[in-house]
């Protein structure tokens, strides 16, 4: 259903008191019914603008509040990126598309001035007590404590995360292989916090592109801007503080576009999220 300004507004908690920079920089503030103030911070920049996962997290924050039911967690998110936002103020306009018996569908649009920068659609749902199937298998890797850190001070967003190599060649050190696969252990650089939908959405786009890992492509110095990003949450949230294992792979590059599939695992082998994005080769 669309937002009805005459109806009493259900209030879900806003972004929690800022405990990390991630919380501060993805914070949204209710400005009017269905409208939220946000800010695009340059600390989350990549080659041509802010990281897509960071933008996704801001949109999730607004849609969580608009959905107004903390018993329904994020299950599915798709974001389309129209143009790179600039540093500075932004506005998120949300709409409740439908509130069903167990699932809420919400849309959001990120504006700077009158310019639409990104749009998103999300599904929030209560857990369903049904049969389960677990055929996905977490890759066997060394634990984060035994994995080497990855650092790249040239790109601001890399200072926001602690990354530890676990899968694929270290391509920023000159090593490349045949497969376009990469990954490792990941958490916020300033310390851990409970893992929620916004942080999982950010993690789904927090590792450098898997296309960098293969010697069959030239090194993509212009980056791989995201056209769209989809994240499916596969576990109940919040999850405890800890590293997650993020694995990304690309299998097809054609007509200037590539896909990247991701998996995000808990340390104890539970699949937390799937992701897929379409990117542009520059």
mmCIF file of C-alpha atoms in Angstrom, residues 55-232:
data_model
loop_
_atom_site.group_PDB
_atom_site.id
_atom_site.type_symbol
_atom_site.label_atom_id
_atom_site.label_comp_id
_atom_site.label_asym_id
_atom_site.label_seq_id
_atom_site.Cartn_x
_atom_site.Cartn_y
_atom_site.Cartn_z
ATOM 1 C CA UNK A 55 24.728 3.444 -0.898
ATOM 2 C CA UNK A 56 22.754 0.207 -0.481
ATOM 3 C CA UNK A 57 23.207 0.389 3.304
ATOM 4 C CA UNK A 58 21.774 3.923 3.426
ATOM 5 C CA UNK A 59 18.742 2.786 1.426
ATOM 6 C CA UNK A 60 18.258 -0.209 3.737
ATOM 7 C CA UNK A 61 18.311 2.077 6.788
ATOM 8 C CA UNK A 62 15.479 4.183 5.376
ATOM 9 C CA UNK A 63 13.416 1.190 4.234
ATOM 10 C CA UNK A 64 13.817 -0.545 7.600
ATOM 11 C CA UNK A 65 12.320 2.467 9.322
ATOM 12 C CA UNK A 66 9.581 2.906 6.721
ATOM 13 C CA UNK A 67 8.587 -0.763 7.053
ATOM 14 C CA UNK A 68 7.953 -0.076 10.752
ATOM 15 C CA UNK A 69 8.058 -3.694 11.958
ATOM 16 C CA UNK A 70 11.293 -4.898 13.629
ATOM 17 C CA UNK A 71 9.979 -8.498 13.582
ATOM 18 C CA UNK A 72 10.335 -8.470 9.781
ATOM 19 C CA UNK A 73 13.986 -8.537 8.756
ATOM 20 C CA UNK A 74 15.481 -7.773 5.371
ATOM 21 C CA UNK A 75 15.272 -10.806 3.078
ATOM 22 C CA UNK A 76 15.787 -9.425 -0.422
ATOM 23 C CA UNK A 77 17.271 -6.187 -1.728
ATOM 24 C CA UNK A 78 17.860 -4.957 -5.277
ATOM 25 C CA UNK A 79 19.455 -1.595 -6.000
ATOM 26 C CA UNK A 80 19.849 0.044 -9.408
ATOM 27 C CA UNK A 81 22.504 2.747 -9.654
ATOM 28 C CA UNK A 82 21.644 5.520 -12.109
ATOM 29 C CA UNK A 83 24.639 7.788 -11.587
ATOM 30 C CA UNK A 84 27.411 8.260 -8.994
ATOM 31 C CA UNK A 85 26.207 10.439 -6.090
ATOM 32 C CA UNK A 86 28.326 13.409 -5.094
ATOM 33 C CA UNK A 87 29.702 14.058 -1.631
ATOM 34 C CA UNK A 88 27.171 15.878 0.533
ATOM 35 C CA UNK A 89 23.480 15.882 1.494
ATOM 36 C CA UNK A 90 21.026 13.415 0.006
ATOM 37 C CA UNK A 91 17.366 12.518 0.430
ATOM 38 C CA UNK A 92 15.738 9.087 0.491
ATOM 39 C CA UNK A 93 12.069 8.852 -0.474
ATOM 40 C CA UNK A 94 10.365 5.607 0.586
ATOM 41 C CA UNK A 95 7.057 3.956 -0.209
ATOM 42 C CA UNK A 96 5.322 0.962 1.331
ATOM 43 C CA UNK A 97 4.310 -0.958 -1.778
ATOM 44 C CA UNK A 98 2.489 -3.734 0.107
ATOM 45 C CA UNK A 99 2.154 -4.966 3.686
ATOM 46 C CA UNK A 100 0.997 -8.583 3.751
ATOM 47 C CA UNK A 101 0.410 -11.057 6.515
ATOM 48 C CA UNK A 102 4.092 -11.946 6.767
ATOM 49 C CA UNK A 103 5.971 -9.940 4.110
ATOM 50 C CA UNK A 104 6.418 -6.208 3.536
ATOM 51 C CA UNK A 105 7.597 -4.811 0.190
ATOM 52 C CA UNK A 106 9.197 -1.367 0.288
ATOM 53 C CA UNK A 107 10.767 0.858 -2.349
ATOM 54 C CA UNK A 108 13.242 3.715 -1.960
ATOM 55 C CA UNK A 109 14.760 6.396 -4.157
ATOM 56 C CA UNK A 110 17.934 8.320 -3.392
ATOM 57 C CA UNK A 111 17.967 11.939 -4.581
ATOM 58 C CA UNK A 112 20.451 14.792 -4.554
ATOM 59 C CA UNK A 113 18.452 17.873 -5.361
ATOM 60 C CA UNK A 114 16.042 16.789 -8.094
ATOM 61 C CA UNK A 115 18.469 14.228 -9.518
ATOM 62 C CA UNK A 116 17.630 10.554 -8.946
ATOM 63 C CA UNK A 117 20.834 8.682 -8.058
ATOM 64 C CA UNK A 118 19.647 5.186 -7.104
ATOM 65 C CA UNK A 119 16.443 3.230 -6.602
ATOM 66 C CA UNK A 120 15.796 0.113 -4.566
ATOM 67 C CA UNK A 121 13.181 -2.525 -3.836
ATOM 68 C CA UNK A 122 13.292 -4.632 -0.687
ATOM 69 C CA UNK A 123 11.322 -7.427 0.978
ATOM 70 C CA UNK A 124 11.097 -7.757 4.762
ATOM 71 C CA UNK A 125 9.633 -10.865 6.329
ATOM 72 C CA UNK A 126 9.169 -12.806 9.523
ATOM 73 C CA UNK A 127 10.898 -16.217 9.651
ATOM 74 C CA UNK A 128 8.920 -19.157 8.316
ATOM 75 C CA UNK A 129 9.056 -22.451 10.202
ATOM 76 C CA UNK A 130 9.357 -24.898 7.299
ATOM 77 C CA UNK A 131 11.653 -27.665 6.057
ATOM 78 C CA UNK A 132 15.280 -26.699 5.386
ATOM 79 C CA UNK A 133 17.993 -27.741 2.944
ATOM 80 C CA UNK A 134 21.708 -26.972 3.264
ATOM 81 C CA UNK A 135 23.752 -28.111 0.248
ATOM 82 C CA UNK A 136 25.949 -25.014 0.014
ATOM 83 C CA UNK A 137 29.428 -25.680 1.429
ATOM 84 C CA UNK A 138 31.726 -23.044 2.841
ATOM 85 C CA UNK A 139 35.216 -23.014 1.229
ATOM 86 C CA UNK A 140 37.991 -24.446 3.354
ATOM 87 C CA UNK A 141 40.338 -21.607 4.251
ATOM 88 C CA UNK A 142 42.679 -20.632 7.056
ATOM 89 C CA UNK A 143 40.991 -18.705 9.904
ATOM 90 C CA UNK A 144 41.278 -14.915 9.890
ATOM 91 C CA UNK A 145 43.891 -14.956 12.633
ATOM 92 C CA UNK A 146 46.187 -16.963 10.304
ATOM 93 C CA UNK A 147 45.418 -14.928 7.152
ATOM 94 C CA UNK A 148 47.437 -11.963 5.913
ATOM 95 C CA UNK A 149 45.796 -8.527 5.956
ATOM 96 C CA UNK A 150 45.026 -6.754 2.700
ATOM 97 C CA UNK A 151 45.668 -3.019 2.615
ATOM 98 C CA UNK A 152 45.311 -0.444 -0.147
ATOM 99 C CA UNK A 153 45.446 3.145 1.116
ATOM 100 C CA UNK A 154 44.897 4.509 -2.417
ATOM 101 C CA UNK A 155 41.142 3.914 -2.198
ATOM 102 C CA UNK A 156 39.350 5.508 0.802
ATOM 103 C CA UNK A 157 36.834 2.686 1.308
ATOM 104 C CA UNK A 158 39.608 0.176 1.998
ATOM 105 C CA UNK A 159 40.318 2.032 5.227
ATOM 106 C CA UNK A 160 36.752 1.338 6.372
ATOM 107 C CA UNK A 161 37.179 -2.460 6.419
ATOM 108 C CA UNK A 162 39.615 -4.992 7.792
ATOM 109 C CA UNK A 163 40.260 -7.481 4.987
ATOM 110 C CA UNK A 164 42.319 -10.685 5.194
ATOM 111 C CA UNK A 165 43.209 -12.660 2.073
ATOM 112 C CA UNK A 166 41.900 -16.240 1.925
ATOM 113 C CA UNK A 167 40.905 -17.077 -1.680
ATOM 114 C CA UNK A 168 42.486 -16.283 -5.056
ATOM 115 C CA UNK A 169 45.687 -14.508 -6.101
ATOM 116 C CA UNK A 170 46.853 -11.281 -4.498
ATOM 117 C CA UNK A 171 46.346 -9.262 -7.647
ATOM 118 C CA UNK A 172 47.276 -5.885 -6.172
ATOM 119 C CA UNK A 173 50.688 -7.385 -5.498
ATOM 120 C CA UNK A 174 51.034 -8.480 -9.140
ATOM 121 C CA UNK A 175 49.799 -12.072 -8.833
ATOM 122 C CA UNK A 176 46.961 -13.124 -11.133
ATOM 123 C CA UNK A 177 45.482 -16.479 -12.116
ATOM 124 C CA UNK A 178 43.151 -18.039 -14.662
ATOM 125 C CA UNK A 179 39.919 -17.918 -12.668
ATOM 126 C CA UNK A 180 38.136 -14.688 -11.761
ATOM 127 C CA UNK A 181 37.618 -15.621 -8.124
ATOM 128 C CA UNK A 182 38.657 -13.798 -4.967
ATOM 129 C CA UNK A 183 37.711 -13.378 -1.336
ATOM 130 C CA UNK A 184 38.665 -13.403 2.268
ATOM 131 C CA UNK A 185 37.714 -12.509 5.802
ATOM 132 C CA UNK A 186 35.973 -9.188 6.285
ATOM 133 C CA UNK A 187 34.758 -6.920 9.083
ATOM 134 C CA UNK A 188 34.620 -3.224 9.915
ATOM 135 C CA UNK A 189 38.097 -1.768 10.491
ATOM 136 C CA UNK A 190 37.155 0.011 13.718
ATOM 137 C CA UNK A 191 35.840 -3.080 15.464
ATOM 138 C CA UNK A 192 32.975 -5.491 15.236
ATOM 139 C CA UNK A 193 29.276 -4.807 15.700
ATOM 140 C CA UNK A 194 26.211 -7.063 15.386
ATOM 141 C CA UNK A 195 25.689 -8.025 11.760
ATOM 142 C CA UNK A 196 22.426 -6.645 10.373
ATOM 143 C CA UNK A 197 20.834 -6.162 6.951
ATOM 144 C CA UNK A 198 22.544 -2.850 6.206
ATOM 145 C CA UNK A 199 26.013 -4.193 7.003
ATOM 146 C CA UNK A 200 25.438 -7.384 4.985
ATOM 147 C CA UNK A 201 24.363 -5.242 2.025
ATOM 148 C CA UNK A 202 27.576 -3.238 2.390
ATOM 149 C CA UNK A 203 29.725 -6.388 2.674
ATOM 150 C CA UNK A 204 28.222 -7.683 -0.592
ATOM 151 C CA UNK A 205 30.119 -4.920 -2.428
ATOM 152 C CA UNK A 206 33.077 -4.392 -0.100
ATOM 153 C CA UNK A 207 35.732 -6.596 -1.753
ATOM 154 C CA UNK A 208 37.608 -5.537 -4.922
ATOM 155 C CA UNK A 209 36.073 -7.009 -8.096
ATOM 156 C CA UNK A 210 36.798 -10.650 -8.857
ATOM 157 C CA UNK A 211 37.569 -9.684 -12.483
ATOM 158 C CA UNK A 212 40.857 -8.220 -11.196
ATOM 159 C CA UNK A 213 42.034 -11.743 -10.315
ATOM 160 C CA UNK A 214 42.165 -13.232 -13.813
ATOM 161 C CA UNK A 215 45.045 -12.772 -16.216
ATOM 162 C CA UNK A 216 42.607 -13.248 -19.124
ATOM 163 C CA UNK A 217 41.484 -9.626 -18.722
ATOM 164 C CA UNK A 218 43.608 -6.474 -18.647
ATOM 165 C CA UNK A 219 43.838 -4.847 -15.228
ATOM 166 C CA UNK A 220 40.718 -2.683 -15.049
ATOM 167 C CA UNK A 221 42.233 0.546 -13.798
ATOM 168 C CA UNK A 222 38.997 2.460 -14.372
ATOM 169 C CA UNK A 223 37.108 0.205 -11.983
ATOM 170 C CA UNK A 224 33.905 -1.795 -12.415
ATOM 171 C CA UNK A 225 30.911 0.469 -11.694
ATOM 172 C CA UNK A 226 27.803 -1.393 -10.541
ATOM 173 C CA UNK A 227 24.644 -1.302 -12.650
ATOM 174 C CA UNK A 228 22.567 -3.286 -10.165
ATOM 175 C CA UNK A 229 23.164 -5.217 -6.941
ATOM 176 C CA UNK A 230 20.913 -7.899 -5.450
ATOM 177 C CA UNK A 231 21.412 -9.347 -1.973
ATOM 178 C CA UNK A 232 19.442 -12.243 -0.482
#
